[in-house]
Coordinates of C-alpha atoms in Angstrom, one line a residue:
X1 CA 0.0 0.0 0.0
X2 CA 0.7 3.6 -0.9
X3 CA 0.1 6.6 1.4
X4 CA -0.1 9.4 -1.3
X5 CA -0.5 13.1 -0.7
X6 CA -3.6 14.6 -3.6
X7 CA -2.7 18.2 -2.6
X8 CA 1.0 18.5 -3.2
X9 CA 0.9 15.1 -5.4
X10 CA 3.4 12.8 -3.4
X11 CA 4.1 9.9 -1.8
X12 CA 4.3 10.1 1.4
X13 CA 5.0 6.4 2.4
X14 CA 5.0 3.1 1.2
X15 CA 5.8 0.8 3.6
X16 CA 2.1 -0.9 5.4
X17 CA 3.7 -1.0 8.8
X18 CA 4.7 2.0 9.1
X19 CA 0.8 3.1 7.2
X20 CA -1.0 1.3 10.3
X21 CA 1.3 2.4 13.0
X22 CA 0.2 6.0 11.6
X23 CA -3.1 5.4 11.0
X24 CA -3.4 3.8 14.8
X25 CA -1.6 6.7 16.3
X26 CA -2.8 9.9 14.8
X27 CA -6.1 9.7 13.7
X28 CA -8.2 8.7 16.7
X29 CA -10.0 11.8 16.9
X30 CA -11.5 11.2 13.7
X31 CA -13.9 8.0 15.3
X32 CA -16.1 7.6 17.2
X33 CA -14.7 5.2 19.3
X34 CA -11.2 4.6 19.0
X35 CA -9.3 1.5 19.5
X36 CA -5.8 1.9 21.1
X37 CA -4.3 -0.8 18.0
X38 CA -1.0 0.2 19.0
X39 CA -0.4 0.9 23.0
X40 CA 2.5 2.4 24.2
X41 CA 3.9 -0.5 26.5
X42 CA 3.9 -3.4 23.5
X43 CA 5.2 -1.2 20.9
X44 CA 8.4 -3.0 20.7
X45 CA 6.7 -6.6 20.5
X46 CA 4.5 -5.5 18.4
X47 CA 7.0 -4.0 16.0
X48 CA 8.9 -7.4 16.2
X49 CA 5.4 -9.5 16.2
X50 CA 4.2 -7.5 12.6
X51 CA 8.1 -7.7 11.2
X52 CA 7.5 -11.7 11.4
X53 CA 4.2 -12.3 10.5
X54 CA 5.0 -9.8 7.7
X55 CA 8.1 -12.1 6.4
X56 CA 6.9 -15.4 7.3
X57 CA 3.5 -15.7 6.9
X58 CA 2.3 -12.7 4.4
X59 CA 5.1 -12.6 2.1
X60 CA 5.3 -16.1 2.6
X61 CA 2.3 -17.3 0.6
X62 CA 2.5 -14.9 -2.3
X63 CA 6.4 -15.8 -3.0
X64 CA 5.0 -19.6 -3.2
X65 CA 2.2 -18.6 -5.2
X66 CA 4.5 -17.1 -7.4
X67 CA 7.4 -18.7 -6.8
X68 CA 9.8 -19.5 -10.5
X69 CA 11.2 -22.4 -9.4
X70 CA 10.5 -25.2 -7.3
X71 CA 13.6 -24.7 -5.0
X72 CA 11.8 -20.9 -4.5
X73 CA 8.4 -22.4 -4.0
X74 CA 10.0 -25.1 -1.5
X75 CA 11.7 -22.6 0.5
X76 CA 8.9 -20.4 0.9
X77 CA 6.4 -23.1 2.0
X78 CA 8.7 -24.1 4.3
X79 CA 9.3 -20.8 6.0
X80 CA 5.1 -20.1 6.2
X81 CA 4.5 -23.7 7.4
X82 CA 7.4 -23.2 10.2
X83 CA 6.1 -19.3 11.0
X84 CA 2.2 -20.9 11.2
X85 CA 3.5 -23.9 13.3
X86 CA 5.2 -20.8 15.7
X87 CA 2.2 -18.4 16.0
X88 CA -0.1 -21.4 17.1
X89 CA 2.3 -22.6 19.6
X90 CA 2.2 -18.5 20.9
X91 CA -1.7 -18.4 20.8
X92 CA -1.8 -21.9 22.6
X93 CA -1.2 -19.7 25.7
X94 CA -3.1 -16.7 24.8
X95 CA -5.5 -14.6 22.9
X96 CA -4.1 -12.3 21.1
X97 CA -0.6 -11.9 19.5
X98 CA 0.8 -9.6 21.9
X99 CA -0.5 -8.5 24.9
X100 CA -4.4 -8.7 26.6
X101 CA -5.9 -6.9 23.9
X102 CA -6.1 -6.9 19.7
X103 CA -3.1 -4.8 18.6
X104 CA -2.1 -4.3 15.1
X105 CA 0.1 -7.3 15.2
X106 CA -3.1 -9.2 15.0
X107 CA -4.5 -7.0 12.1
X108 CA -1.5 -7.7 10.0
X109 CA -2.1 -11.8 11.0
X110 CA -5.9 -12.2 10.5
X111 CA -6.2 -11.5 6.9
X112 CA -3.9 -13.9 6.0
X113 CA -5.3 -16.1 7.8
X114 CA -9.3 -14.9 6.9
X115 CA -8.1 -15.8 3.4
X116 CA -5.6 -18.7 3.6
X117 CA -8.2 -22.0 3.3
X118 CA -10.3 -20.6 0.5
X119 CA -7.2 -18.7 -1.3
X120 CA -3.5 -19.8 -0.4
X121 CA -4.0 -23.3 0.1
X122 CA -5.3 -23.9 -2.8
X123 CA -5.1 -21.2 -5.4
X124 CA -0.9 -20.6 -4.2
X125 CA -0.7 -24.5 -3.6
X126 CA 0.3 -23.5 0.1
X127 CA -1.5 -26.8 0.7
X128 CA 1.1 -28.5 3.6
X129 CA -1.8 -27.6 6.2
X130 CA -5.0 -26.3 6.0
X131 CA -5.6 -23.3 8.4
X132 CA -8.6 -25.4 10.2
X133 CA -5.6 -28.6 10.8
X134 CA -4.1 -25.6 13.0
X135 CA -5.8 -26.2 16.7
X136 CA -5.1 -22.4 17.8
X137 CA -4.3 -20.2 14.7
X138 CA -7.9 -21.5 13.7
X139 CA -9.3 -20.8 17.3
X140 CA -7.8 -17.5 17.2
X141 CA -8.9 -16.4 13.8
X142 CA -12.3 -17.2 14.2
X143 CA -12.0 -15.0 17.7
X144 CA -10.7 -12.4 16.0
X145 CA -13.5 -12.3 13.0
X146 CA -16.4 -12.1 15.8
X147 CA -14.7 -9.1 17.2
X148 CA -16.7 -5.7 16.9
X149 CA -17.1 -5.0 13.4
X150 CA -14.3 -7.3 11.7
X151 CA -16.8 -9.2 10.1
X152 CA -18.7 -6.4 8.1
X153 CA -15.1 -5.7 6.3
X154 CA -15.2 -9.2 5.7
X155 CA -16.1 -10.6 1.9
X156 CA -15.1 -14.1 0.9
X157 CA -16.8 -13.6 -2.6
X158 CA -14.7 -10.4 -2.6
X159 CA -11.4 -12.1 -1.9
X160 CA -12.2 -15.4 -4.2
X161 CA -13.3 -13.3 -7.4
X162 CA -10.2 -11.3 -6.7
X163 CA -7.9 -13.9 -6.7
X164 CA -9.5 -16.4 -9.2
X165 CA -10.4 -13.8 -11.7
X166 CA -7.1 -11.4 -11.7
X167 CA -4.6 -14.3 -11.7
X168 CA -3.9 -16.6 -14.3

């Protein structure tokens, strides 16, 4: 994602972490209710939470989807299989990624996750595991999805004519 400037036409920054840390930080007065996604005490750990989700599990399935070689394809699976087989060990002993409450660590993980049995496994052959073989990731994403209003910006006919109609 892009964070562009209309008014002096510029790019202001392109890296999503950064994005959400912003977005989480400086624009609570514009709802209603805001959601401190990104308290003070956990920034650290959830700065090092997002960095390896972000690696291992998001980047993960789109460099085996379109991996060019099976040695690239391999290596991928394996490091999104091992980074899965982590995070449900973590959320074995807890709810959320980091801390008591949902941070932006867990924003970053639940889409993947949201989209991995319908998309990943099958359409990127990410198919070691299903999300649902995963006792706690699959817990924990289905936690997260009945939070608050997660599951109105939720669209599984979104996601699956996205991915099966704009990909070869």
């Amino acid at each position: 994602p892009i964070l562009y400037d209309r008014e002096t036409d510029t790019i202001i920054h392109e890296q999503s972490a950064a994005i959400a840390r912003m977005l989480a930080t400086e624009f609570s007065d514009y709802v209603s209710k805001p959601r401190d996604l990104y308290p003070e005490p956990y920034r650290e750990q959830i700065d090092d939470a997002i960095e390896d989700i972000h690696t291992a599990i998001n980047s993960s399935v789109y460099r085996a989807g379109f991996a060019d070689s099976q040695g690239a394809y391999e290596k991928a699976v394996q490091e999104l299989f091992d980074a899965m087989s982590r995070w449900d060990e973590t959320l074995s002993t807890r709810r959320y990624v980091v801390g008591d409450q949902l941070t932006l660590a867990d924003v970053f993980l639940f889409p993947t996750l949201y989209r991995f049995d319908t998309v990943y496994h099958t359409h990127f052959k990410c198919n070691v595991r299903r999300l649902t073989d995963f006792d706690h990731l699959w817990d924990y994403a289905r936690d997260v999805y009945q939070t608050g209003a997660v599951p109105e910006t939720c669209n599984m006919n979104h996601v699956t004519a996205h991915y099966y109609r704009s990909h070869e």
